Amino acid sequence: MKQSYITIQLPFKDRGEEKSSGPETLEEIGAVQAALKSININQYTSFHFIGKSLGGLILQRFIVQSSLFNTHLVKFTILGYLIGDVTISSLKTKTYVIQGENDPYGDPKLVQEELDFLKISKLNIIIGADHSYRNSRKNPVYQDTVVSLIEI
């Protein structure tokens, strides 16, 4: 199976700005679309999108709008689920979430309640980790654990 990796830098970050293009994140979704246009997607049979925090929100919106589902197998991993922003019920794909136990943007119990809506989802909780997979001293000690949990 052929595998390729694409990373996307968000346009507002490229400009040195702190905020996204707005609540609809249209510019950021456009960046995802442009990245996929740069490759021949027909040479692939599946895609695995991985997004951290705002990146997860942007990818969720892109996946919902995309026609990739018509011709490709799609998996989605969210690193740091944002309760109230990501609309999990709109997804029709296998969805994985890796959440810090102490994530202020998504209490794992509430995340699980939202994921229970999807029968094709899985939640991994990193005990002791915050939204950026750091410990209480803000050291990024859980990042290797997160990477090992991503199911490629």
Coordinates of N, CA and C in Angstrom, one line a residue:
M1 N 0.8 -1.2 0.0 CA 0.0 0.0 0.0 C 0.9 1.2 0.0
K2 N 0.6 2.1 -0.9 CA 1.4 3.4 -1.0 C 0.9 4.4 0.1
Q3 N 1.9 4.9 0.8 CA 1.5 5.9 1.8 C 2.3 7.2 1.5
S4 N 1.7 8.3 1.7 CA 2.3 9.6 1.6 C 1.8 10.5 2.7
Y5 N 2.5 11.5 3.1 CA 2.1 12.4 4.2 C 2.1 13.8 3.7
I6 N 1.1 14.5 4.1 CA 1.0 15.9 3.8 C 0.8 16.7 5.1
T7 N 1.6 17.7 5.3 CA 1.3 18.6 6.5 C 0.9 19.9 6.0
I8 N 0.0 20.5 6.7 CA -0.5 21.8 6.3 C -0.3 22.9 7.4
Q9 N 0.4 23.9 7.0 CA 0.5 25.1 7.8 C -0.7 26.0 7.6
L10 N -1.3 26.4 8.7 CA -2.5 27.2 8.6 C -2.1 28.6 8.1
P11 N -2.9 29.2 7.2 CA -2.5 30.5 6.6 C -2.3 31.6 7.6
F12 N -3.2 31.6 8.6 CA -3.0 32.7 9.6 C -1.7 32.6 10.4
K13 N -1.2 31.4 10.6 CA 0.1 31.2 11.3 C 1.2 31.6 10.4
D14 N 1.1 31.4 9.1 CA 2.1 31.8 8.1 C 2.2 33.4 8.2
R15 N 1.1 34.0 8.4 CA 1.1 35.5 8.5 C 1.6 36.0 9.8
G16 N 1.8 35.1 10.8 CA 2.2 35.5 12.1 C 1.0 36.0 13.0
E17 N -0.2 35.6 12.6 CA -1.4 36.1 13.3 C -1.8 35.0 14.4
E18 N -2.5 35.4 15.4 CA -2.9 34.5 16.4 C -4.2 33.8 16.2
K19 N -5.1 34.4 15.4 CA -6.5 33.9 15.2 C -6.7 33.4 13.8
S20 N -7.6 32.4 13.8 CA -8.0 31.9 12.5 C -8.8 32.9 11.6
S21 N -9.2 32.5 10.5 CA -9.9 33.4 9.5 C -11.3 33.7 10.0
G22 N -11.8 33.1 11.0 CA -13.1 33.3 11.5 C -13.8 32.1 11.9
P23 N -15.0 32.2 12.4 CA -15.7 31.0 12.9 C -15.9 29.9 11.9
E24 N -16.1 30.3 10.6 CA -16.3 29.3 9.6 C -15.0 28.6 9.1
T25 N -13.9 29.2 9.5 CA -12.5 28.6 9.1 C -12.4 28.3 7.6
L26 N -13.0 29.2 6.8 CA -13.0 28.9 5.3 C -11.6 29.0 4.7
E27 N -10.8 29.9 5.1 CA -9.4 30.0 4.6 C -8.6 28.7 4.9
E28 N -8.8 28.2 6.1 CA -8.1 27.0 6.6 C -8.6 25.8 5.8
I29 N -9.9 25.7 5.6 CA -10.4 24.5 4.9 C -9.9 24.6 3.4
G30 N -9.8 25.8 2.9 CA -9.2 26.0 1.6 C -7.8 25.5 1.5
A31 N -7.0 25.7 2.6 CA -5.6 25.2 2.6 C -5.6 23.7 2.5
V32 N -6.5 23.0 3.2 CA -6.6 21.6 3.1 C -6.9 21.2 1.7
Q33 N -7.9 21.8 1.1 CA -8.3 21.5 -0.3 C -7.1 21.7 -1.3
A34 N -6.4 22.8 -1.1 CA -5.2 23.1 -2.0 C -4.2 22.0 -1.8
A35 N -3.9 21.6 -0.6 CA -2.9 20.6 -0.4 C -3.3 19.3 -1.1
L36 N -4.5 18.9 -1.0 CA -5.0 17.7 -1.7 C -5.0 17.8 -3.2
K37 N -5.2 19.0 -3.7 CA -5.2 19.3 -5.2 C -3.7 19.1 -5.7
S38 N -2.8 19.3 -4.8 CA -1.4 19.3 -5.2 C -0.9 17.8 -5.5
I39 N -1.7 16.8 -5.1 CA -1.3 15.4 -5.3 C -2.4 14.8 -6.2
N40 N -2.1 13.7 -6.8 CA -3.1 13.0 -7.5 C -3.8 12.0 -6.6
I41 N -5.0 12.5 -6.1 CA -5.7 11.7 -5.0 C -6.2 10.3 -5.6
N42 N -6.3 10.2 -6.9 CA -6.8 9.0 -7.5 C -5.8 7.8 -7.3
Q43 N -4.6 8.1 -7.0 CA -3.6 7.0 -6.8 C -3.7 6.4 -5.4
Y44 N -4.5 7.0 -4.6 CA -4.7 6.5 -3.2 C -6.1 5.8 -3.0
T45 N -6.2 4.8 -2.2 CA -7.4 4.2 -1.9 C -8.0 4.6 -0.6
S46 N -7.1 5.2 0.3 CA -7.6 5.7 1.6 C -6.9 6.9 2.1
F47 N -7.5 7.6 3.0 CA -6.9 8.7 3.6 C -7.0 8.6 5.1
H48 N -6.0 9.1 5.9 CA -6.1 9.2 7.3 C -5.8 10.6 7.7
F49 N -6.8 11.4 8.1 CA -6.6 12.7 8.5 C -6.3 12.8 10.0
I50 N -5.3 13.6 10.4 CA -5.0 13.7 11.8 C -4.9 15.2 12.1
G51 N -5.7 15.7 13.0 CA -5.7 17.1 13.4 C -5.6 17.3 14.9
K52 N -4.8 18.3 15.3 CA -4.7 18.6 16.7 C -5.5 19.9 17.0
S53 N -6.4 19.8 17.9 CA -7.1 21.0 18.4 C -7.9 21.7 17.3
L54 N -7.5 22.9 17.0 CA -8.2 23.7 15.9 C -8.0 22.9 14.5
G55 N -6.9 22.2 14.4 CA -6.7 21.4 13.1 C -7.7 20.3 13.0
G56 N -8.1 19.7 14.2 CA -9.1 18.7 14.2 C -10.5 19.3 13.8
L57 N -10.8 20.5 14.3 CA -12.0 21.2 13.9 C -12.0 21.5 12.4
I58 N -10.9 22.0 11.9 CA -10.9 22.3 10.4 C -11.0 21.0 9.6
L59 N -10.3 20.0 10.0 CA -10.4 18.7 9.2 C -11.8 18.1 9.3
Q60 N -12.4 18.2 10.5 CA -13.8 17.7 10.6 C -14.7 18.4 9.6
R61 N -14.6 19.7 9.5 CA -15.4 20.5 8.6 C -15.1 20.1 7.1
F62 N -13.8 20.0 6.9 CA -13.4 19.6 5.5 C -14.0 18.2 5.1
I63 N -13.8 17.2 6.0 CA -14.3 15.9 5.8 C -15.8 15.9 5.5
V64 N -16.6 16.6 6.3 CA -18.0 16.6 6.1 C -18.4 17.2 4.7
Q65 N -17.6 18.2 4.3 CA -17.9 18.9 3.0 C -17.3 18.1 1.8
S66 N -16.4 17.2 2.0 CA -15.6 16.6 1.0 C -16.4 15.4 0.3
S67 N -16.1 15.2 -1.0 CA -16.6 14.1 -1.7 C -15.7 12.9 -1.7
L68 N -14.6 13.0 -0.9 CA -13.7 11.8 -0.8 C -14.4 10.5 -0.3
F69 N -15.5 10.7 0.5 CA -16.2 9.5 1.0 C -16.8 8.7 -0.2
N70 N -17.1 9.3 -1.3 CA -17.7 8.6 -2.4 C -16.7 7.6 -3.0
T71 N -15.4 7.8 -2.9 CA -14.5 7.0 -3.6 C -13.3 6.5 -2.8
H72 N -13.2 6.9 -1.6 CA -12.0 6.6 -0.7 C -12.5 6.2 0.7
L73 N -11.6 5.3 1.3 CA -11.8 5.0 2.7 C -11.1 6.1 3.5
V74 N -11.9 6.7 4.5 CA -11.3 7.8 5.2 C -11.4 7.5 6.7
K75 N -10.2 7.7 7.4 CA -10.2 7.6 8.9 C -9.8 9.0 9.4
F76 N -10.1 9.3 10.6 CA -9.9 10.6 11.2 C -9.5 10.5 12.6
T77 N -8.4 11.1 13.0 CA -7.9 11.1 14.4 C -7.9 12.6 14.8
I78 N -8.5 12.8 16.0 CA -8.5 14.1 16.6 C -7.6 14.1 17.8
L79 N -6.6 14.9 17.9 CA -5.8 15.1 19.0 C -6.2 16.3 19.8
G80 N -6.9 16.1 20.9 CA -7.4 17.2 21.6 C -8.8 17.7 21.1
Y81 N -9.8 16.9 21.4 CA -11.2 17.2 20.9 C -11.7 18.5 21.6
L82 N -12.3 19.3 20.8 CA -12.9 20.6 21.3 C -14.4 20.4 21.5
I83 N -14.8 20.2 22.7 CA -16.3 20.0 22.9 C -17.0 21.3 22.5
G84 N -18.1 21.1 21.8 CA -18.9 22.2 21.4 C -18.5 22.8 20.0
D85 N -17.3 22.5 19.6 CA -16.8 23.0 18.3 C -16.8 21.9 17.2
V86 N -16.3 20.8 17.5 CA -16.3 19.7 16.6 C -17.7 19.0 16.6
T87 N -18.3 18.9 15.4 CA -19.6 18.3 15.4 C -19.5 16.8 14.9
I88 N -19.2 16.0 15.9 CA -18.9 14.6 15.7 C -20.1 13.9 15.0
S89 N -21.3 14.3 15.3 CA -22.5 13.6 14.7 C -22.5 13.7 13.2
S90 N -21.8 14.7 12.6 CA -21.9 14.9 11.2 C -20.9 14.0 10.4
L91 N -20.0 13.3 11.2 CA -19.0 12.4 10.5 C -19.6 11.1 10.2
K92 N -19.2 10.5 9.1 CA -19.6 9.2 8.8 C -18.4 8.3 8.5
T93 N -17.3 8.6 9.3 CA -16.1 7.9 9.1 C -15.6 7.3 10.4
K94 N -14.7 6.4 10.4 CA -14.0 5.9 11.6 C -13.3 7.0 12.2
T95 N -13.6 7.3 13.5 CA -13.0 8.5 14.2 C -12.4 8.0 15.5
Y96 N -11.1 8.5 15.7 CA -10.4 8.2 16.9 C -10.1 9.5 17.6
V97 N -10.1 9.5 18.9 CA -9.8 10.7 19.6 C -8.8 10.4 20.7
I98 N -7.8 11.2 20.8 CA -6.8 11.0 21.9 C -6.9 12.3 22.7
Q99 N -7.3 12.1 24.0 CA -7.6 13.3 24.8 C -6.8 13.2 26.1
G100 N -6.3 14.4 26.5 CA -5.7 14.4 27.8 C -6.7 14.4 28.9
E101 N -6.4 13.7 30.0 CA -7.3 13.6 31.1 C -7.7 15.0 31.7
N102 N -6.7 15.9 31.7 CA -6.9 17.2 32.3 C -7.1 18.3 31.2
D103 N -7.7 17.9 30.1 CA -7.9 18.9 29.0 C -9.0 19.9 29.3
P104 N -8.7 21.2 29.4 CA -9.7 22.1 29.8 C -10.8 22.3 28.7
Y105 N -10.4 21.9 27.4 CA -11.4 22.1 26.3 C -12.3 20.9 26.1
G106 N -12.0 19.8 26.8 CA -12.8 18.6 26.5 C -12.6 17.6 27.6
D107 N -13.4 17.7 28.6 CA -13.4 16.7 29.7 C -13.7 15.3 29.0
P108 N -12.8 14.3 29.3 CA -12.9 13.0 28.7 C -14.3 12.4 28.8
K109 N -15.0 12.6 29.9 CA -16.3 12.0 30.1 C -17.3 12.6 29.1
L110 N -17.2 13.9 29.0 CA -18.1 14.6 28.0 C -17.7 14.2 26.6
V111 N -16.5 14.1 26.3 CA -16.0 13.7 25.0 C -16.6 12.3 24.7
Q112 N -16.5 11.4 25.6 CA -17.1 10.0 25.4 C -18.6 10.1 25.1
E113 N -19.3 10.9 25.8 CA -20.7 11.0 25.6 C -21.0 11.5 24.1
E114 N -20.2 12.4 23.6 CA -20.4 12.8 22.2 C -20.0 11.7 21.3
L115 N -18.9 11.0 21.6 CA -18.5 9.9 20.7 C -19.4 8.7 20.7
D116 N -20.1 8.5 21.8 CA -21.1 7.4 21.9 C -22.1 7.5 20.8
F117 N -22.3 8.6 20.3 CA -23.2 8.8 19.1 C -22.8 8.0 17.9
L118 N -21.4 8.0 17.7 CA -20.8 7.3 16.6 C -20.5 5.9 17.1
K119 N -20.9 4.9 16.3 CA -20.6 3.5 16.6 C -19.2 3.2 16.1
I120 N -18.6 4.0 15.3 CA -17.3 3.7 14.7 C -16.2 4.7 15.3
S121 N -16.3 4.9 16.6 CA -15.3 5.8 17.2 C -14.6 5.1 18.4
K122 N -13.5 5.7 18.7 CA -12.7 5.2 19.8 C -12.0 6.4 20.5
L123 N -12.0 6.3 21.9 CA -11.4 7.4 22.7 C -10.3 6.8 23.5
N124 N -9.1 7.4 23.4 CA -8.0 7.1 24.3 C -7.7 8.3 25.2
I125 N -7.7 8.0 26.5 CA -7.4 9.1 27.4 C -6.0 8.9 28.0
I126 N -5.3 10.0 27.9 CA -3.9 10.1 28.4 C -4.0 10.6 29.9
I127 N -3.8 9.7 30.8 CA -3.9 10.1 32.3 C -2.8 11.1 32.6
G128 N -3.2 12.1 33.3 CA -2.3 13.2 33.7 C -1.9 14.2 32.7
A129 N -2.4 14.1 31.5 CA -2.1 15.0 30.4 C -3.1 16.1 30.2
D130 N -2.6 17.3 29.8 CA -3.5 18.4 29.5 C -3.8 18.4 27.9
H131 N -4.2 19.5 27.4 CA -4.6 19.6 26.0 C -3.4 19.4 25.1
S132 N -2.2 19.8 25.5 CA -1.0 19.6 24.7 C -0.2 18.4 25.1
Y133 N -0.8 17.5 25.9 CA -0.2 16.3 26.3 C 1.0 16.6 27.2
R134 N 0.9 17.6 28.1 CA 1.9 17.9 29.0 C 1.5 17.5 30.4
N135 N 2.4 17.3 31.3 CA 2.1 17.0 32.7 C 1.8 18.3 33.5
S136 N 1.6 18.2 34.8 CA 1.2 19.4 35.6 C 2.3 20.4 35.6
R137 N 3.5 20.0 35.3 CA 4.6 21.0 35.3 C 4.8 21.6 33.9
K138 N 3.9 21.3 33.0 CA 3.9 21.8 31.6 C 5.1 21.2 30.8
N139 N 5.5 20.0 31.2 CA 6.5 19.3 30.4 C 5.8 18.3 29.4
P140 N 6.2 18.3 28.1 CA 5.5 17.5 27.1 C 5.9 16.0 27.2
V141 N 5.7 15.4 28.4 CA 6.1 14.0 28.6 C 5.2 13.0 28.0
Y142 N 4.0 13.3 27.5 CA 3.1 12.3 27.0 C 3.0 12.3 25.5
Q143 N 3.8 13.1 24.8 CA 3.7 13.2 23.3 C 4.1 11.9 22.6
D144 N 5.1 11.2 23.1 CA 5.5 9.9 22.5 C 4.3 8.9 22.7
T145 N 3.6 8.9 23.8 CA 2.5 8.1 24.1 C 1.4 8.3 23.0
V146 N 1.2 9.6 22.8 CA 0.1 10.0 21.8 C 0.5 9.5 20.4
V147 N 1.7 9.7 20.0 CA 2.2 9.2 18.7 C 2.0 7.7 18.6
S148 N 2.3 6.9 19.7 CA 2.2 5.5 19.6 C 0.7 5.0 19.5
L149 N -0.2 5.9 19.9 CA -1.6 5.5 19.9 C -2.3 5.8 18.5
I150 N -1.6 6.6 17.7 CA -2.2 6.9 16.4 C -2.1 5.6 15.5
E151 N -3.3 5.2 15.1 CA -3.4 3.9 14.3 C -3.3 4.3 12.8
I152 N -2.2 4.1 12.3 CA -1.9 4.3 10.9 C -2.5 3.2 10.0

